[in-house]
């Protein structure tokens, strides 16, 4: 490192540091200015953006030696007027979701608005082209910058926004200001006296026997506090998101076999994070290298070694049969069969995984974490340590995006292990490359789909064989396969199905929950077949979907009767004029439909819980439901305001905490707004009853009101004629419009998500989902070579602001409600699912070439194939 002392000005104050030190480390570690975030460490994401002499720079890659004498400005150094304007603009536009990228966006916006107070949309997009947002789709960030520009340009006072907090109102998100101004605390921002840093040594091979681990040289390093191996785990070395499986090794022991390159072989603990890689290199591991199984076909082959003790390496097998598909298909007028291939894809949430653990009391731990369920983390870490669950106190920090990728343990267990043994605070923070290599992905699948219809284009039957690569560990591979199968026939009115699915262990990185939960994969296949049938039956792609769209009272392909709140027909009708006008104008238009469940369903326990307590005259909302960007605290606040008819100033949503907030289940399966929303509603009704009986908040001080909602469903394979697979479904129809070069010019989408709590928040979720679905279709990939990830953050194919299409979102007002919690349903996953097949369908319309592999080739975005 360059040890030349460099002097620069940060937020008006002269400071000095070593020339080789990266600006971001200097800001965060030395000056404790934590608004700028480390999202990638390679200058690719923009979360670390600050200004140097008015120009945006990537603080994570810029050494102080290049900044000597320059004036650095971070979000903390904005003027009070600038802070007020940006906080208002980003909240008013609905531009803040997980918030991790927002301080960087603000600084890029400032660089533009300082020199141009009246930018056009193209200029705004260009200004944030180096800043990635994975949540919003950029639409509302562009709107926020436009609002800020107007306020600066016209020197306007901030509008006085008074919110009632009632349902259907665009109330500012309760966390928007803190996230915009960098005041919100993420796990990586935490720093404690005497805190140590830990990092896991990963194996050199995806499949190899660990012959010997020699840590003696590492332990001799002056900054090494400890090196732990599997032998140091005091409880169970096997953990897992699904407790009954628990097949994930805390660390691979000597004599055991690694399962993928992200396994942990040893855990190194140092006094300074800068020394972790050096010390890890001093841990010497002797391997007996074995041939990895890198495809389901290889893993299921006769005589293949078992990755876990599962026959033919099959984690899960599902076979859904209703009627005789072969017989009906044989009599159908038109039948199409195609093979489809979809790859692993990476969540690319903006915040790399981080956790801090430290002793609490004489025999417990407190874990500061950023996952998707504090109770899952508590259970798995306690299992590893061999202590009662309640001895692990988990306190949630802000979560910088999840999309399913933070349901599994990544760093929490290692932080707890080191803190438990050493009795000191320990932080474990993954580098972006570690995150890419380690956490579960969207499942790669190979799929054979056959679909039939009659001479009028009315669907008759379908068959499918789905083989899912679930990677090295179970994660949620079984439930993902179930969803892929139960949704494989689409949201259409036919009942004859034969769907066979297998989830197979391999030595690839694990696959687990990812927005869409298996439905993105099977929807791509079934919607593509529908386009072929439309051609054969002489129908437009819109017409064949309209004819077959499930309506209230119809029987879904899985046997469930569609509820009175089913609005797929209305979704399609909302897009009909746009579809026909664009086709008449010579535009290329693709269309697709989808459904997605709310709740875990299939007969499994699924409960939302909430406590409302009156404290200091304020209603405290206490629920463990993790906010991963979807705005859970705002949702529950508006439900309380609606039920009690009180202003939001009288409500405070507490962060999840195992000592304060009841177990509301994992943030997964588009369930929290529905389940925890209704639990909050039930608790609020009890509080309302007390107020209606004459009590006031003063007399209710300290009282608690408990609410709970349990979804009752039927198990897979139920012999009921019409089993209830899930308590609710959302529906969507999407149009993708291409320009003359094949660029996605616009996406129009209509969503049936029940009653809408906060329209801007719902639109923002959908816009972000649309961009994620677009990436899945066109650009995102996760190449592997012999089980080793080859992707880096900058090569994942994430879509940036300059390439994001125009979006037209229509929220369909339900004619009836069959759902609790004021009729709300989830939107997080549904937002993404139909976008990919709408885009691939547009390309089929463009050149008649059916693309059966993602991301598609021969497009504006990706040549070849």
PDB file of C-alpha atoms in Angstrom, residues 259-414:
ATOM      1  CA  UNK A 259     -20.201 -30.194  -2.135  1.00  0.00           C
ATOM      2  CA  UNK A 260     -19.530 -26.881  -3.914  1.00  0.00           C
ATOM      3  CA  UNK A 261     -16.946 -24.123  -4.076  1.00  0.00           C
ATOM      4  CA  UNK A 262     -18.862 -22.006  -1.557  1.00  0.00           C
ATOM      5  CA  UNK A 263     -18.576 -24.470   1.311  1.00  0.00           C
ATOM      6  CA  UNK A 264     -16.701 -23.336   4.428  1.00  0.00           C
ATOM      7  CA  UNK A 265     -13.593 -25.303   5.364  1.00  0.00           C
ATOM      8  CA  UNK A 266     -12.346 -23.056   8.163  1.00  0.00           C
ATOM      9  CA  UNK A 267     -13.348 -19.784   9.793  1.00  0.00           C
ATOM     10  CA  UNK A 268     -10.564 -17.235  10.265  1.00  0.00           C
ATOM     11  CA  UNK A 269     -10.954 -14.443  12.831  1.00  0.00           C
ATOM     12  CA  UNK A 270      -8.720 -11.353  12.835  1.00  0.00           C
ATOM     13  CA  UNK A 271      -8.503  -8.052  14.602  1.00  0.00           C
ATOM     14  CA  UNK A 272      -8.573  -6.130  11.331  1.00  0.00           C
ATOM     15  CA  UNK A 273     -10.594  -7.017   8.238  1.00  0.00           C
ATOM     16  CA  UNK A 274      -7.700  -5.959   5.989  1.00  0.00           C
ATOM     17  CA  UNK A 275      -5.710  -8.992   7.168  1.00  0.00           C
ATOM     18  CA  UNK A 276      -8.366 -11.669   6.614  1.00  0.00           C
ATOM     19  CA  UNK A 277      -7.290 -12.718   3.117  1.00  0.00           C
ATOM     20  CA  UNK A 278      -3.625 -12.848   4.108  1.00  0.00           C
ATOM     21  CA  UNK A 279      -4.364 -15.063   7.110  1.00  0.00           C
ATOM     22  CA  UNK A 280      -6.744 -17.312   5.173  1.00  0.00           C
ATOM     23  CA  UNK A 281      -3.930 -17.980   2.708  1.00  0.00           C
ATOM     24  CA  UNK A 282      -1.902 -19.389   5.605  1.00  0.00           C
ATOM     25  CA  UNK A 283      -4.467 -22.126   6.290  1.00  0.00           C
ATOM     26  CA  UNK A 284      -3.188 -25.129   4.361  1.00  0.00           C
ATOM     27  CA  UNK A 285      -5.683 -27.731   3.192  1.00  0.00           C
ATOM     28  CA  UNK A 286      -4.816 -31.092   1.674  1.00  0.00           C
ATOM     29  CA  UNK A 287      -7.452 -32.334  -0.791  1.00  0.00           C
ATOM     30  CA  UNK A 288      -8.238 -35.589  -2.524  1.00  0.00           C
ATOM     31  CA  UNK A 289      -9.807 -34.129  -5.662  1.00  0.00           C
ATOM     32  CA  UNK A 290     -12.938 -35.900  -6.922  1.00  0.00           C
ATOM     33  CA  UNK A 291     -14.941 -35.512 -10.128  1.00  0.00           C
ATOM     34  CA  UNK A 292     -17.819 -33.083  -9.584  1.00  0.00           C
ATOM     35  CA  UNK A 293     -21.372 -33.781 -10.698  1.00  0.00           C
ATOM     36  CA  UNK A 294     -22.276 -30.602 -12.571  1.00  0.00           C
ATOM     37  CA  UNK A 295     -25.606 -31.480 -14.173  1.00  0.00           C
ATOM     38  CA  UNK A 296     -28.771 -33.286 -13.060  1.00  0.00           C
ATOM     39  CA  UNK A 297     -28.195 -35.849 -15.796  1.00  0.00           C
ATOM     40  CA  UNK A 298     -24.755 -36.693 -14.401  1.00  0.00           C
ATOM     41  CA  UNK A 299     -26.078 -36.721 -10.849  1.00  0.00           C
ATOM     42  CA  UNK A 300     -28.942 -39.107 -11.697  1.00  0.00           C
ATOM     43  CA  UNK A 301     -26.781 -41.439 -13.800  1.00  0.00           C
ATOM     44  CA  UNK A 302     -26.468 -45.042 -12.697  1.00  0.00           C
ATOM     45  CA  UNK A 303     -23.623 -45.407 -10.223  1.00  0.00           C
ATOM     46  CA  UNK A 304     -23.171 -41.684  -9.653  1.00  0.00           C
ATOM     47  CA  UNK A 305     -21.774 -40.897  -6.192  1.00  0.00           C
ATOM     48  CA  UNK A 306     -24.312 -39.536  -3.724  1.00  0.00           C
ATOM     49  CA  UNK A 307     -23.922 -35.882  -2.740  1.00  0.00           C
ATOM     50  CA  UNK A 308     -26.308 -36.500   0.157  1.00  0.00           C
ATOM     51  CA  UNK A 309     -27.974 -39.750   1.137  1.00  0.00           C
ATOM     52  CA  UNK A 310     -30.737 -39.417  -1.450  1.00  0.00           C
ATOM     53  CA  UNK A 311     -31.483 -42.045  -4.090  1.00  0.00           C
ATOM     54  CA  UNK A 312     -30.074 -40.961  -7.474  1.00  0.00           C
ATOM     55  CA  UNK A 313     -29.338 -37.590  -5.854  1.00  0.00           C
ATOM     56  CA  UNK A 314     -33.016 -36.628  -6.133  1.00  0.00           C
ATOM     57  CA  UNK A 315     -33.985 -34.142  -3.441  1.00  0.00           C
ATOM     58  CA  UNK A 316     -37.662 -34.017  -4.359  1.00  0.00           C
ATOM     59  CA  UNK A 317     -40.045 -35.658  -6.815  1.00  0.00           C
ATOM     60  CA  UNK A 318     -43.521 -34.313  -7.604  1.00  0.00           C
ATOM     61  CA  UNK A 319     -46.087 -35.845  -9.956  1.00  0.00           C
ATOM     62  CA  UNK A 320     -49.351 -33.953 -10.449  1.00  0.00           C
ATOM     63  CA  UNK A 321     -52.052 -35.789 -12.385  1.00  0.00           C
ATOM     64  CA  UNK A 322     -55.612 -34.700 -13.096  1.00  0.00           C
ATOM     65  CA  UNK A 323     -57.413 -36.686 -15.780  1.00  0.00           C
ATOM     66  CA  UNK A 324     -55.785 -38.575 -18.634  1.00  0.00           C
ATOM     67  CA  UNK A 325     -53.565 -36.073 -20.434  1.00  0.00           C
ATOM     68  CA  UNK A 326     -52.274 -38.560 -23.010  1.00  0.00           C
ATOM     69  CA  UNK A 327     -55.796 -39.520 -24.107  1.00  0.00           C
ATOM     70  CA  UNK A 328     -57.024 -35.931 -24.313  1.00  0.00           C
ATOM     71  CA  UNK A 329     -53.932 -34.737 -26.170  1.00  0.00           C
ATOM     72  CA  UNK A 330     -54.316 -37.580 -28.670  1.00  0.00           C
ATOM     73  CA  UNK A 331     -57.794 -36.266 -29.545  1.00  0.00           C
ATOM     74  CA  UNK A 332     -56.856 -32.575 -29.542  1.00  0.00           C
ATOM     75  CA  UNK A 333     -56.920 -30.679 -32.843  1.00  0.00           C
ATOM     76  CA  UNK A 334     -53.595 -28.948 -32.242  1.00  0.00           C
ATOM     77  CA  UNK A 335     -50.692 -30.106 -30.085  1.00  0.00           C
ATOM     78  CA  UNK A 336     -47.241 -28.586 -29.607  1.00  0.00           C
ATOM     79  CA  UNK A 337     -44.214 -29.994 -27.779  1.00  0.00           C
ATOM     80  CA  UNK A 338     -40.997 -28.120 -27.070  1.00  0.00           C
ATOM     81  CA  UNK A 339     -37.944 -28.417 -24.839  1.00  0.00           C
ATOM     82  CA  UNK A 340     -36.989 -25.313 -22.832  1.00  0.00           C
ATOM     83  CA  UNK A 341     -33.760 -24.496 -20.966  1.00  0.00           C
ATOM     84  CA  UNK A 342     -33.317 -21.771 -18.360  1.00  0.00           C
ATOM     85  CA  UNK A 343     -30.112 -20.928 -16.477  1.00  0.00           C
ATOM     86  CA  UNK A 344     -29.161 -20.183 -12.903  1.00  0.00           C
ATOM     87  CA  UNK A 345     -29.493 -16.460 -12.218  1.00  0.00           C
ATOM     88  CA  UNK A 346     -28.175 -14.256  -9.436  1.00  0.00           C
ATOM     89  CA  UNK A 347     -30.303 -12.076  -7.146  1.00  0.00           C
ATOM     90  CA  UNK A 348     -27.736  -9.258  -7.220  1.00  0.00           C
ATOM     91  CA  UNK A 349     -29.342  -7.533  -4.258  1.00  0.00           C
ATOM     92  CA  UNK A 350     -27.430  -4.342  -3.612  1.00  0.00           C
ATOM     93  CA  UNK A 351     -26.211  -5.142  -0.084  1.00  0.00           C
ATOM     94  CA  UNK A 352     -23.726  -8.023   0.307  1.00  0.00           C
ATOM     95  CA  UNK A 353     -24.512 -10.283   3.257  1.00  0.00           C
ATOM     96  CA  UNK A 354     -23.326  -9.106   6.671  1.00  0.00           C
ATOM     97  CA  UNK A 355     -23.975  -9.972  10.313  1.00  0.00           C
ATOM     98  CA  UNK A 356     -22.542  -8.990  13.681  1.00  0.00           C
ATOM     99  CA  UNK A 357     -22.822 -11.192  16.768  1.00  0.00           C
ATOM    100  CA  UNK A 358     -21.722 -10.482  20.320  1.00  0.00           C
ATOM    101  CA  UNK A 359     -22.202 -11.906  23.822  1.00  0.00           C
ATOM    102  CA  UNK A 360     -25.357 -10.941  25.696  1.00  0.00           C
ATOM    103  CA  UNK A 361     -25.677 -11.689  29.382  1.00  0.00           C
ATOM    104  CA  UNK A 362     -23.872 -14.662  30.869  1.00  0.00           C
ATOM    105  CA  UNK A 363     -25.011 -17.338  28.442  1.00  0.00           C
ATOM    106  CA  UNK A 364     -26.504 -15.771  25.337  1.00  0.00           C
ATOM    107  CA  UNK A 365     -25.791 -13.923  22.120  1.00  0.00           C
ATOM    108  CA  UNK A 366     -27.251 -10.981  20.292  1.00  0.00           C
ATOM    109  CA  UNK A 367     -27.172 -11.216  16.504  1.00  0.00           C
ATOM    110  CA  UNK A 368     -27.546  -8.113  14.341  1.00  0.00           C
ATOM    111  CA  UNK A 369     -28.606  -9.388  10.976  1.00  0.00           C
ATOM    112  CA  UNK A 370     -30.236  -8.583   7.647  1.00  0.00           C
ATOM    113  CA  UNK A 371     -32.058 -11.717   6.565  1.00  0.00           C
ATOM    114  CA  UNK A 372     -35.623 -12.569   5.646  1.00  0.00           C
ATOM    115  CA  UNK A 373     -36.681 -14.029   9.012  1.00  0.00           C
ATOM    116  CA  UNK A 374     -35.183 -13.359  12.430  1.00  0.00           C
ATOM    117  CA  UNK A 375     -36.787 -16.547  13.781  1.00  0.00           C
ATOM    118  CA  UNK A 376     -35.238 -18.734  11.070  1.00  0.00           C
ATOM    119  CA  UNK A 377     -31.860 -17.227  11.942  1.00  0.00           C
ATOM    120  CA  UNK A 378     -32.444 -17.730  15.654  1.00  0.00           C
ATOM    121  CA  UNK A 379     -33.401 -21.392  15.180  1.00  0.00           C
ATOM    122  CA  UNK A 380     -30.495 -22.293  12.894  1.00  0.00           C
ATOM    123  CA  UNK A 381     -27.836 -20.501  14.938  1.00  0.00           C
ATOM    124  CA  UNK A 382     -29.122 -22.007  18.202  1.00  0.00           C
ATOM    125  CA  UNK A 383     -29.103 -25.468  16.604  1.00  0.00           C
ATOM    126  CA  UNK A 384     -25.464 -24.973  15.599  1.00  0.00           C
ATOM    127  CA  UNK A 385     -24.475 -23.828  19.092  1.00  0.00           C
ATOM    128  CA  UNK A 386     -26.531 -26.474  20.883  1.00  0.00           C
ATOM    129  CA  UNK A 387     -28.361 -23.924  23.024  1.00  0.00           C
ATOM    130  CA  UNK A 388     -32.070 -23.040  23.467  1.00  0.00           C
ATOM    131  CA  UNK A 389     -33.466 -20.772  20.765  1.00  0.00           C
ATOM    132  CA  UNK A 390     -34.220 -17.977  23.204  1.00  0.00           C
ATOM    133  CA  UNK A 391     -30.524 -17.661  24.042  1.00  0.00           C
ATOM    134  CA  UNK A 392     -29.960 -16.209  20.551  1.00  0.00           C
ATOM    135  CA  UNK A 393     -31.456 -12.717  20.489  1.00  0.00           C
ATOM    136  CA  UNK A 394     -31.822 -11.548  16.874  1.00  0.00           C
ATOM    137  CA  UNK A 395     -32.273  -7.876  16.020  1.00  0.00           C
ATOM    138  CA  UNK A 396     -32.962  -6.995  12.391  1.00  0.00           C
ATOM    139  CA  UNK A 397     -31.157  -4.176  10.674  1.00  0.00           C
ATOM    140  CA  UNK A 398     -32.235  -2.618   7.390  1.00  0.00           C
ATOM    141  CA  UNK A 399     -32.068  -5.157   4.564  1.00  0.00           C
ATOM    142  CA  UNK A 400     -30.491  -3.964   1.333  1.00  0.00           C
ATOM    143  CA  UNK A 401     -32.611  -6.155  -0.930  1.00  0.00           C
ATOM    144  CA  UNK A 402     -33.335  -9.848  -0.769  1.00  0.00           C
ATOM    145  CA  UNK A 403     -35.654 -11.246  -3.478  1.00  0.00           C
ATOM    146  CA  UNK A 404     -35.428 -14.629  -1.719  1.00  0.00           C
ATOM    147  CA  UNK A 405     -31.639 -14.659  -1.664  1.00  0.00           C
ATOM    148  CA  UNK A 406     -31.376 -13.912   2.061  1.00  0.00           C
ATOM    149  CA  UNK A 407     -33.619 -16.704   3.330  1.00  0.00           C
ATOM    150  CA  UNK A 408     -30.698 -19.103   3.883  1.00  0.00           C
ATOM    151  CA  UNK A 409     -27.884 -18.649   6.373  1.00  0.00           C
ATOM    152  CA  UNK A 410     -24.837 -17.033   4.801  1.00  0.00           C
ATOM    153  CA  UNK A 411     -22.879 -15.198   7.492  1.00  0.00           C
ATOM    154  CA  UNK A 412     -25.123 -15.252  10.569  1.00  0.00           C
ATOM    155  CA  UNK A 413     -24.065 -18.685  11.819  1.00  0.00           C
ATOM    156  CA  UNK A 414     -20.359 -17.963  11.414  1.00  0.00           C
TER     157      UNK A 414
END
